[in-house]
Amino acid sequence: MTQLTDTPFTIAGRDFRSRLLVGTGKYKDFTETGAAIAQSGAEIVTFAVRRTNLGQDADAPNLLDVISPKQYTLLPNTAGCYNAKDAVRTCRLARELLDGHNLVKLEVLGDDHTLYPNVVETLKAAETLLADGFDVMVYTSDDPIVARELEAMGCCAIMPLGSLIGSGHGIQNPHNVRLIVEQSRVPVLVDAGIGTASDAAMAMELGCDGVLLNTAIAHARDPLRMANAMKLAVEAGRDAFLAGRMPRRQSADPSSPFAGRING
Amino acid sequence: MSTPNESIQLTLNGEPYAMTAGLTAADLIEQLGLGGRRIAVEINEQIVPKSQLAATPLAAGDQIEVVHAIGGG
């Protein structure tokens, strides 16, 4: 069997084998988090930064005990931030938390009903973070013009939503995602809305460099099984993209030859 | 001048917090049982690096944030 090769998936100068990035939210417990993430094969793992619960058991397990910074590339997010200032503060706290690690997922949200990106504040935050030496993977709308602007500023990955965060509605505007893929020189990842394996495969078939998802695994009936499905879907979608799909036809085209039929 | 047992009011993670005057950020972290834990500290919207906690005195009115990593996507 031929060993198939692929170009490396490079984020901010580092090569990765897995094109699936996963979040750590919404799991039943840290054991399930750790198991699902291991099953997914993901190498880049997102987490959130929040106030410590004061007065509670200080010996309680910590997420970073399960998702070790030695084993995974950790990607702190700015989820819950609705303006540039809060997002920048959160990134700086994350960098301190991770001893200077400067890769972040920037997301500045518009409101808590849609969690839709506020692109004005996102652009402002990106400018400050890039000037402060961060490598910025940016969650944004599926607007190709905004995506181009973010890339020109120096963001290291453009991450348009497929649909609303946590909605599981898949990729609602594949044409826009394709436009972003075609124009971008930095990696493009679909970052929200993936509901099931076919959505992840579709993102990859559109030519995306990767997929970032969380709820689709965490809220599956069997998260470990879905983690595996997502791993395979991203690989399958990537191979399908590289292979180049057959042209669509209006009429049928038999796979078995006409010649030599017994009724011919 | 603060007397040794005088207490100061801080805001810690958005809540009022009383602490003995004359102590440092490192003392606060120890007092909270978070010494050696993977946390990050911000005082008045400025990051205080781990290496600087012991050299950072706390003053009345300081707004302190102590954060850690939790699950998120």
XYZ file of C-alpha atoms in Angstrom:
337
model
C 0.000 0.000 0.000
C 1.287 3.440 -0.891
C 2.100 5.772 1.968
C 0.195 8.972 1.213
C 1.820 12.228 2.129
C 0.487 15.679 2.917
C 2.043 19.072 3.392
C 2.533 19.918 7.060
C -0.185 21.786 8.936
C 1.749 24.745 10.253
C 0.509 27.221 12.833
C 2.780 30.078 13.824
C 5.851 28.209 12.625
C 5.053 24.886 14.323
C 4.113 21.762 12.382
C 1.243 19.548 13.488
C 0.023 16.175 12.260
C -3.596 16.478 13.377
C -5.826 19.016 11.675
C -8.479 18.622 14.340
C -8.394 21.115 17.201
C -10.673 20.520 20.147
C -12.044 22.408 23.104
C -12.261 21.226 26.697
C -15.668 22.647 27.680
C -18.947 20.932 28.563
C -17.536 17.536 29.516
C -18.950 15.563 32.424
C -15.632 15.593 34.259
C -11.896 15.854 33.658
C -11.599 12.095 33.121
C -14.006 12.270 30.210
C -12.265 15.419 28.920
C -8.891 13.715 28.906
C -10.177 10.510 27.315
C -12.141 12.252 24.555
C -9.260 14.519 23.658
C -6.814 11.629 23.538
C -9.242 9.725 21.294
C -9.606 12.711 18.949
C -5.885 12.723 18.217
C -5.909 16.516 18.551
C -2.607 18.180 19.326
C -3.927 21.717 19.821
C -6.429 22.055 22.632
C -8.367 25.127 23.679
C -9.304 26.219 27.176
C -10.832 29.231 28.907
C -9.402 31.588 31.517
C -11.617 32.260 34.521
C -11.412 33.555 38.067
C -10.292 30.910 40.541
C -12.991 29.764 42.942
C -11.729 31.223 46.178
C -12.411 29.453 49.399
C -12.939 26.133 47.688
C -10.712 23.108 47.779
C -7.373 24.326 46.497
C -6.317 20.724 45.885
C -9.178 20.098 43.449
C -7.911 18.810 40.114
C -6.909 21.412 37.588
C -7.632 21.191 33.870
C -3.933 21.563 33.133
C -3.222 18.434 35.193
C -5.324 16.469 32.678
C -4.391 18.395 29.538
C -0.712 18.798 30.150
C 1.102 21.681 28.448
C 3.939 19.193 27.913
C 1.742 16.882 25.863
C -0.526 19.349 24.053
C -0.187 22.755 22.473
C -2.564 24.768 24.589
C -4.672 27.422 23.002
C -6.247 29.801 25.495
C -9.398 31.477 24.238
C -11.033 34.778 25.044
C -14.545 33.334 25.212
C -16.864 35.523 27.228
C -15.154 38.750 26.160
C -17.394 41.348 24.522
C -14.816 44.062 23.933
C -11.210 44.363 22.820
C -9.918 45.446 26.218
C -11.211 42.371 28.051
C -9.908 40.098 25.307
C -6.430 41.620 25.513
C -6.390 41.332 29.328
C -7.475 37.703 29.067
C -4.697 36.899 26.574
C -2.097 38.509 28.813
C -3.353 36.501 31.798
C -3.220 33.348 29.674
C 0.349 34.082 28.632
C 1.322 34.448 32.279
C -0.587 31.256 33.117
C 1.364 29.335 30.462
C 4.788 30.787 31.279
C 5.060 33.011 28.234
C 3.382 30.790 25.617
C 1.958 33.341 23.209
C -0.420 31.450 20.901
C -4.018 32.533 21.545
C -7.471 32.104 20.106
C -8.994 35.542 19.906
C -12.767 35.727 19.976
C -14.650 38.900 20.762
C -18.347 38.278 20.894
C -21.247 40.516 19.993
C -23.967 39.316 22.340
C -24.752 36.303 24.461
C -27.720 35.229 22.378
C -25.781 34.643 19.146
C -22.151 34.683 20.369
C -21.593 36.124 16.907
C -18.175 37.743 16.444
C -18.002 41.491 16.982
C -15.581 42.171 14.151
C -14.938 45.806 15.077
C -13.705 44.833 18.535
C -11.964 41.753 17.117
C -9.910 43.928 14.756
C -8.995 46.289 17.606
C -7.948 43.445 19.884
C -5.958 41.747 17.128
C -3.993 44.924 16.500
C -3.032 45.278 20.177
C -2.203 41.592 20.608
C -0.065 41.406 17.472
C 1.861 44.503 18.574
C 2.375 42.794 21.943
C 3.966 39.723 20.333
C 1.060 37.289 20.405
C 0.421 34.705 17.696
C -3.262 35.248 17.048
C -5.647 32.621 15.709
C -8.799 34.591 15.169
C -12.428 33.552 15.348
C -14.418 35.678 12.943
C -17.490 35.860 10.776
C -17.462 34.158 7.371
C -16.949 37.541 5.700
C -14.046 37.260 3.219
C -13.256 40.971 3.446
C -12.883 40.875 7.226
C -10.863 37.671 6.897
C -8.499 39.374 4.450
C -8.106 42.335 6.805
C -7.240 40.055 9.736
C -4.688 38.190 7.647
C -3.103 41.450 6.430
C -2.737 42.568 10.048
C -0.711 39.439 10.768
C -3.075 36.917 12.339
C -1.594 33.417 12.022
C -4.882 31.615 11.345
C -8.309 32.737 10.197
C -11.177 30.882 11.827
C -14.589 31.658 10.350
C -17.675 30.205 11.978
C -19.607 27.486 10.187
C -22.681 28.514 12.167
C -23.343 29.827 15.677
C -21.130 28.542 18.499
C -22.620 25.444 20.082
C -25.502 25.314 17.590
C -24.431 22.194 15.693
C -25.894 23.654 12.512
C -22.862 22.804 10.428
C -21.494 25.050 7.698
C -24.278 27.402 6.692
C -22.386 29.294 4.016
C -19.893 26.974 2.352
C -19.458 29.447 -0.497
C -18.064 32.088 1.857
C -15.799 29.564 3.543
C -14.506 28.586 0.111
C -13.852 32.240 -0.782
C -11.875 32.677 2.425
C -9.889 29.492 1.772
C -9.056 30.563 -1.778
C -7.778 34.005 -0.823
C -5.869 33.105 2.354
C -2.180 32.334 2.694
C -2.441 31.480 6.378
C -4.351 28.440 7.625
C -8.147 28.652 7.586
C -10.104 26.647 10.141
C -13.836 26.342 10.595
C -14.237 27.172 14.246
C -17.872 26.900 15.271
C -21.089 25.152 14.449
C -19.759 21.683 13.636
C -22.454 19.229 14.722
C -21.364 15.885 13.409
C -18.658 14.127 11.428
C -20.002 15.054 7.981
C -19.787 18.766 8.906
C -16.106 18.361 9.779
C -15.491 16.431 6.558
C -17.262 19.166 4.598
C -15.011 21.841 6.094
C -11.966 19.888 4.990
C -13.417 19.145 1.554
C -13.877 22.889 1.098
C -10.121 23.160 1.494
C -9.933 24.320 5.084
C -6.636 23.542 6.783
C -8.305 22.405 9.967
C -11.395 22.275 12.121
C -11.890 23.460 15.688
C -14.817 22.016 17.610
C -15.947 21.285 21.137
C -19.657 20.723 21.713
C -20.047 18.212 18.899
C -17.867 15.805 20.871
C -18.718 16.855 24.427
C -22.484 16.697 23.903
C -22.576 13.566 21.768
C -24.259 10.650 23.513
C -20.901 8.882 23.448
C -18.157 11.530 23.409
C -15.301 9.059 22.921
C -16.946 7.528 19.877
C -17.658 10.970 18.431
C -14.073 12.055 19.108
C -12.962 9.134 16.981
C -15.531 9.988 14.300
C -14.265 13.568 14.131
C -10.669 12.409 13.838
C -11.587 10.163 10.911
C -13.858 12.791 9.317
C -11.121 15.411 9.305
C -8.689 12.912 7.801
C -11.242 11.735 5.228
C -12.239 15.265 4.280
C -8.619 16.281 3.910
C -7.853 13.306 1.667
C -10.962 13.998 -0.410
C -9.864 17.606 -0.869
C -6.348 16.568 -1.884
C -7.709 13.858 -4.173
C -9.963 16.320 -5.998
C -13.579 15.281 -6.311
C -15.064 13.993 -9.569
C -17.059 16.466 -11.639
C -20.779 16.576 -10.999
C -22.904 15.397 -13.951
C -26.512 15.968 -14.858
C -27.064 12.407 -16.073
C -25.970 8.949 -15.011
C -22.692 7.417 -16.117
C -22.496 3.643 -15.534
C -19.477 2.305 -13.700
C -19.791 -1.043 -15.480
C -19.016 -1.040 -19.210
C -21.841 -1.295 -21.757
C -19.736 -3.503 -24.033
C -20.088 -7.274 -23.580
C -23.504 -7.239 -21.918
C -25.283 -10.583 -22.361
C -28.327 -8.767 -23.760
C -26.226 -6.609 -26.146
C 1.805 54.522 58.360
C 0.210 51.120 58.775
C 0.498 49.365 62.086
C 1.268 45.625 61.753
C -2.268 44.450 62.455
C -4.088 47.074 60.484
C -6.242 45.664 57.736
C -6.737 46.932 54.214
C -9.646 46.412 51.832
C -8.942 44.923 48.452
C -11.176 43.771 45.651
C -10.365 40.167 44.879
C -12.010 38.550 41.874
C -14.739 41.154 42.018
C -15.511 40.679 45.735
C -14.425 42.768 48.747
C -11.520 41.167 50.602
C -9.860 42.264 53.835
C -6.178 41.604 54.358
C -3.493 42.504 56.851
C -1.588 45.576 55.736
C 2.032 45.339 54.670
C 1.795 42.005 52.865
C 2.671 41.102 49.288
C 0.834 39.469 46.415
C 2.749 36.261 47.160
C 1.425 36.355 50.757
C -2.108 36.687 49.417
C -1.685 33.704 47.103
C -0.354 31.605 50.008
C -3.224 32.749 52.204
C -5.671 31.606 49.524
C -4.054 28.182 49.442
C -2.971 28.713 45.851
C 0.806 28.649 46.349
C 2.432 26.528 43.674
C -0.807 26.246 41.690
C -0.983 27.152 38.020
C -2.582 30.589 38.248
C -2.041 34.065 36.891
C -2.362 37.309 38.816
C -3.371 40.736 37.626
C -3.378 43.825 39.866
C -5.128 46.973 38.671
C -5.244 45.529 35.155
C -1.501 44.874 35.052
C -0.062 41.359 34.956
C 2.154 40.530 37.913
C 4.589 37.830 36.771
C 5.097 34.889 39.145
C 8.650 36.019 39.728
C 7.405 39.412 40.921
C 4.642 38.320 43.309
C 6.860 38.373 46.381
C 8.145 41.835 45.475
C 4.691 43.321 44.937
C 3.203 44.984 48.024
C -0.575 45.232 48.179
C -2.277 48.557 48.812
C -5.771 49.473 49.907
C -8.143 49.567 46.975
C -6.109 47.235 44.757
C -8.211 45.366 42.250
C -6.830 41.858 42.082
C -7.706 39.079 39.684
C -6.518 35.522 40.211
C -7.334 33.248 37.296
C -6.786 29.675 36.204
C -7.526 27.433 33.246
C -10.928 25.803 32.903
C -12.684 23.857 30.184
C -13.665 25.913 27.169
C -13.849 25.779 23.412
